[in-house]
PDB file of C-alpha atoms in Angstrom:
ATOM      1  CA  UNK X   1       0.000   0.000   0.000  1.00 83.00           C
ATOM      2  CA  UNK X   2       1.336   3.397  -0.975  1.00 92.00           C
ATOM      3  CA  UNK X   3      -0.060   6.802  -0.132  1.00 95.00           C
ATOM      4  CA  UNK X   4       1.030   9.967  -1.905  1.00 96.00           C
ATOM      5  CA  UNK X   5      -0.069  13.403  -0.760  1.00 96.00           C
ATOM      6  CA  UNK X   6      -0.162  16.457  -2.985  1.00 97.00           C
ATOM      7  CA  UNK X   7      -1.603  19.939  -3.050  1.00 97.00           C
ATOM      8  CA  UNK X   8       0.354  21.620  -0.304  1.00 97.00           C
ATOM      9  CA  UNK X   9       1.905  25.033  -0.625  1.00 97.00           C
ATOM     10  CA  UNK X  10       1.975  28.599   0.566  1.00 98.00           C
ATOM     11  CA  UNK X  11      -1.389  30.309   0.985  1.00 98.00           C
ATOM     12  CA  UNK X  12      -2.531  33.562   2.524  1.00 98.00           C
ATOM     13  CA  UNK X  13      -4.734  33.586   5.605  1.00 98.00           C
ATOM     14  CA  UNK X  14      -8.393  33.252   4.748  1.00 98.00           C
ATOM     15  CA  UNK X  15      -7.756  31.390   1.526  1.00 98.00           C
ATOM     16  CA  UNK X  16      -8.407  27.771   0.644  1.00 98.00           C
ATOM     17  CA  UNK X  17      -6.379  24.743  -0.313  1.00 98.00           C
ATOM     18  CA  UNK X  18      -7.237  21.190  -1.265  1.00 98.00           C
ATOM     19  CA  UNK X  19      -4.935  18.324  -0.427  1.00 98.00           C
ATOM     20  CA  UNK X  20      -5.110  14.966  -2.171  1.00 97.00           C
ATOM     21  CA  UNK X  21      -4.067  11.550  -0.967  1.00 96.00           C
ATOM     22  CA  UNK X  22      -3.732   9.014  -3.762  1.00 94.00           C
ATOM     23  CA  UNK X  23      -3.576   5.383  -2.720  1.00 91.00           C
ATOM     24  CA  UNK X  24      -2.373   2.308  -4.516  1.00 87.00           C
ATOM     25  CA  UNK X  25      -2.406  -1.311  -3.484  1.00 78.00           C
ATOM     26  CA  UNK X  26      -5.649  -0.911  -1.568  1.00 64.00           C
ATOM     27  CA  UNK X  27      -8.155  -3.168  -3.249  1.00 60.00           C
ATOM     28  CA  UNK X  28     -11.061  -5.240  -2.056  1.00 55.00           C
ATOM     29  CA  UNK X  29     -10.609  -4.187   1.552  1.00 66.00           C
ATOM     30  CA  UNK X  30     -12.253  -1.812   3.934  1.00 81.00           C
ATOM     31  CA  UNK X  31      -9.808   1.018   4.597  1.00 87.00           C
ATOM     32  CA  UNK X  32     -10.218   4.225   6.534  1.00 92.00           C
ATOM     33  CA  UNK X  33      -8.077   7.205   5.568  1.00 94.00           C
ATOM     34  CA  UNK X  34      -7.174   9.979   7.975  1.00 96.00           C
ATOM     35  CA  UNK X  35      -5.356  13.260   7.704  1.00 98.00           C
ATOM     36  CA  UNK X  36      -2.828  14.140  10.372  1.00 98.00           C
ATOM     37  CA  UNK X  37      -0.725  17.234  10.754  1.00 98.00           C
ATOM     38  CA  UNK X  38       2.411  18.146  12.596  1.00 98.00           C
ATOM     39  CA  UNK X  39       3.649  21.666  13.167  1.00 96.00           C
ATOM     40  CA  UNK X  40       7.245  22.382  14.197  1.00 90.00           C
ATOM     41  CA  UNK X  41       7.889  21.472  17.812  1.00 90.00           C
ATOM     42  CA  UNK X  42       4.360  20.081  18.155  1.00 93.00           C
ATOM     43  CA  UNK X  43       3.100  16.559  18.391  1.00 96.00           C
ATOM     44  CA  UNK X  44       1.364  15.040  15.431  1.00 96.00           C
ATOM     45  CA  UNK X  45      -2.393  15.388  15.675  1.00 96.00           C
ATOM     46  CA  UNK X  46      -5.182  13.648  13.858  1.00 97.00           C
ATOM     47  CA  UNK X  47      -7.455  16.017  11.996  1.00 97.00           C
ATOM     48  CA  UNK X  48     -10.154  14.081  10.165  1.00 96.00           C
ATOM     49  CA  UNK X  49     -10.932  10.544   9.108  1.00 96.00           C
ATOM     50  CA  UNK X  50     -13.190   9.024   6.479  1.00 95.00           C
ATOM     51  CA  UNK X  51     -14.180   5.391   6.244  1.00 91.00           C
ATOM     52  CA  UNK X  52     -14.871   3.308   3.154  1.00 87.00           C
ATOM     53  CA  UNK X  53     -18.552   4.234   3.185  1.00 89.00           C
ATOM     54  CA  UNK X  54     -17.978   7.973   3.490  1.00 89.00           C
ATOM     55  CA  UNK X  55     -18.550   8.293   7.195  1.00 92.00           C
ATOM     56  CA  UNK X  56     -16.409  11.087   8.628  1.00 93.00           C
ATOM     57  CA  UNK X  57     -15.008  11.832  12.052  1.00 93.00           C
ATOM     58  CA  UNK X  58     -13.548  15.122  13.213  1.00 91.00           C
ATOM     59  CA  UNK X  59     -10.840  15.115  15.843  1.00 93.00           C
ATOM     60  CA  UNK X  60     -10.046  18.814  16.078  1.00 94.00           C
ATOM     61  CA  UNK X  61     -12.641  21.370  17.067  1.00 94.00           C
ATOM     62  CA  UNK X  62     -10.483  24.073  15.512  1.00 95.00           C
ATOM     63  CA  UNK X  63     -11.151  22.813  11.982  1.00 96.00           C
ATOM     64  CA  UNK X  64     -14.872  22.167  12.228  1.00 96.00           C
ATOM     65  CA  UNK X  65     -16.706  24.331   9.741  1.00 96.00           C
ATOM     66  CA  UNK X  66     -13.487  24.956   7.794  1.00 97.00           C
ATOM     67  CA  UNK X  67     -12.122  21.554   6.773  1.00 98.00           C
ATOM     68  CA  UNK X  68     -13.944  18.746   5.056  1.00 97.00           C
ATOM     69  CA  UNK X  69     -12.818  15.311   3.967  1.00 96.00           C
ATOM     70  CA  UNK X  70     -14.117  13.340   1.031  1.00 95.00           C
ATOM     71  CA  UNK X  71     -13.101  10.374  -1.039  1.00 91.00           C
ATOM     72  CA  UNK X  72     -13.415   9.141  -4.577  1.00 89.00           C
ATOM     73  CA  UNK X  73     -13.196   5.377  -4.309  1.00 82.00           C
ATOM     74  CA  UNK X  74     -13.042   4.933  -8.078  1.00 85.00           C
ATOM     75  CA  UNK X  75      -9.906   7.093  -8.162  1.00 86.00           C
ATOM     76  CA  UNK X  76      -8.666   5.760  -4.813  1.00 88.00           C
ATOM     77  CA  UNK X  77      -8.140   9.310  -3.669  1.00 92.00           C
ATOM     78  CA  UNK X  78      -9.080  11.128  -0.493  1.00 94.00           C
ATOM     79  CA  UNK X  79      -9.312  14.892  -0.371  1.00 97.00           C
ATOM     80  CA  UNK X  80      -8.919  17.393   2.420  1.00 98.00           C
ATOM     81  CA  UNK X  81     -10.616  20.652   1.545  1.00 98.00           C
ATOM     82  CA  UNK X  82      -9.358  23.442   3.767  1.00 98.00           C
ATOM     83  CA  UNK X  83     -10.946  26.857   3.798  1.00 98.00           C
ATOM     84  CA  UNK X  84     -10.571  30.001   5.888  1.00 98.00           C
ATOM     85  CA  UNK X  85      -7.032  28.959   6.584  1.00 98.00           C
ATOM     86  CA  UNK X  86      -5.206  30.405   9.552  1.00 98.00           C
ATOM     87  CA  UNK X  87      -1.505  30.701  10.333  1.00 97.00           C
ATOM     88  CA  UNK X  88      -1.970  28.073  13.046  1.00 96.00           C
ATOM     89  CA  UNK X  89      -2.948  25.580  10.343  1.00 97.00           C
ATOM     90  CA  UNK X  90       0.658  25.664   9.142  1.00 97.00           C
ATOM     91  CA  UNK X  91       2.037  22.137   9.354  1.00 98.00           C
ATOM     92  CA  UNK X  92       3.138  19.120   7.417  1.00 98.00           C
ATOM     93  CA  UNK X  93      -0.009  17.219   6.528  1.00 98.00           C
ATOM     94  CA  UNK X  94       0.065  13.449   6.268  1.00 98.00           C
ATOM     95  CA  UNK X  95      -2.510  10.957   5.148  1.00 97.00           C
ATOM     96  CA  UNK X  96      -2.611   7.535   6.711  1.00 96.00           C
ATOM     97  CA  UNK X  97      -4.608   4.369   6.146  1.00 94.00           C
ATOM     98  CA  UNK X  98      -5.883   1.632   8.408  1.00 92.00           C
ATOM     99  CA  UNK X  99      -8.035  -1.396   7.885  1.00 89.00           C
ATOM    100  CA  UNK X 100     -11.538  -1.143   9.183  1.00 86.00           C
ATOM    101  CA  UNK X 101     -13.235   2.049  10.261  1.00 89.00           C
ATOM    102  CA  UNK X 102     -12.019   5.263  11.796  1.00 92.00           C
ATOM    103  CA  UNK X 103     -12.092   3.930  15.350  1.00 90.00           C
ATOM    104  CA  UNK X 104      -8.727   3.087  16.817  1.00 86.00           C
ATOM    105  CA  UNK X 105      -5.482   5.011  16.671  1.00 87.00           C
ATOM    106  CA  UNK X 106      -3.058   2.682  14.932  1.00 92.00           C
ATOM    107  CA  UNK X 107      -2.575   3.382  11.264  1.00 94.00           C
ATOM    108  CA  UNK X 108      -0.763   0.895   9.093  1.00 91.00           C
ATOM    109  CA  UNK X 109       0.331   3.014   6.166  1.00 94.00           C
ATOM    110  CA  UNK X 110       1.569   6.575   5.861  1.00 96.00           C
ATOM    111  CA  UNK X 111       2.310   9.046   3.130  1.00 96.00           C
ATOM    112  CA  UNK X 112       5.418  11.203   2.999  1.00 97.00           C
ATOM    113  CA  UNK X 113       3.608  14.412   3.915  1.00 97.00           C
ATOM    114  CA  UNK X 114       2.974  17.714   2.215  1.00 98.00           C
ATOM    115  CA  UNK X 115       3.819  21.118   3.642  1.00 98.00           C
ATOM    116  CA  UNK X 116       1.076  23.676   4.134  1.00 98.00           C
ATOM    117  CA  UNK X 117       2.153  27.171   5.068  1.00 98.00           C
ATOM    118  CA  UNK X 118      -0.393  29.857   5.850  1.00 98.00           C
ATOM    119  CA  UNK X 119       1.223  33.245   5.857  1.00 97.00           C
ATOM    120  CA  UNK X 120       0.788  36.720   4.467  1.00 95.00           C
TER     121      UNK X 120
END
């Protein structure tokens, strides 16, 4: 299983960005995909998760109403749509996959991460 993130970059506060997580090697199984982020000198935190059937779970109150997660199973891609971005959203964003649903904290597969910088 391979996960590849894309879509990161530099964006001004208040603007939007969409991250993509393309997966390969995940076939015929029930996989949940989550987005994590890690800012410098901070611990990695889980942001959002989506299961195979489209059920979503938020883990950070700070992104509710601003971030949404979706998936295109045909393209094996999960998206993180981020709007009204704030400087505190600056981090490396990772996608990760686990078998089963979004419950549980152990993820089996990780992408390499994509940098998101929110700055004027």
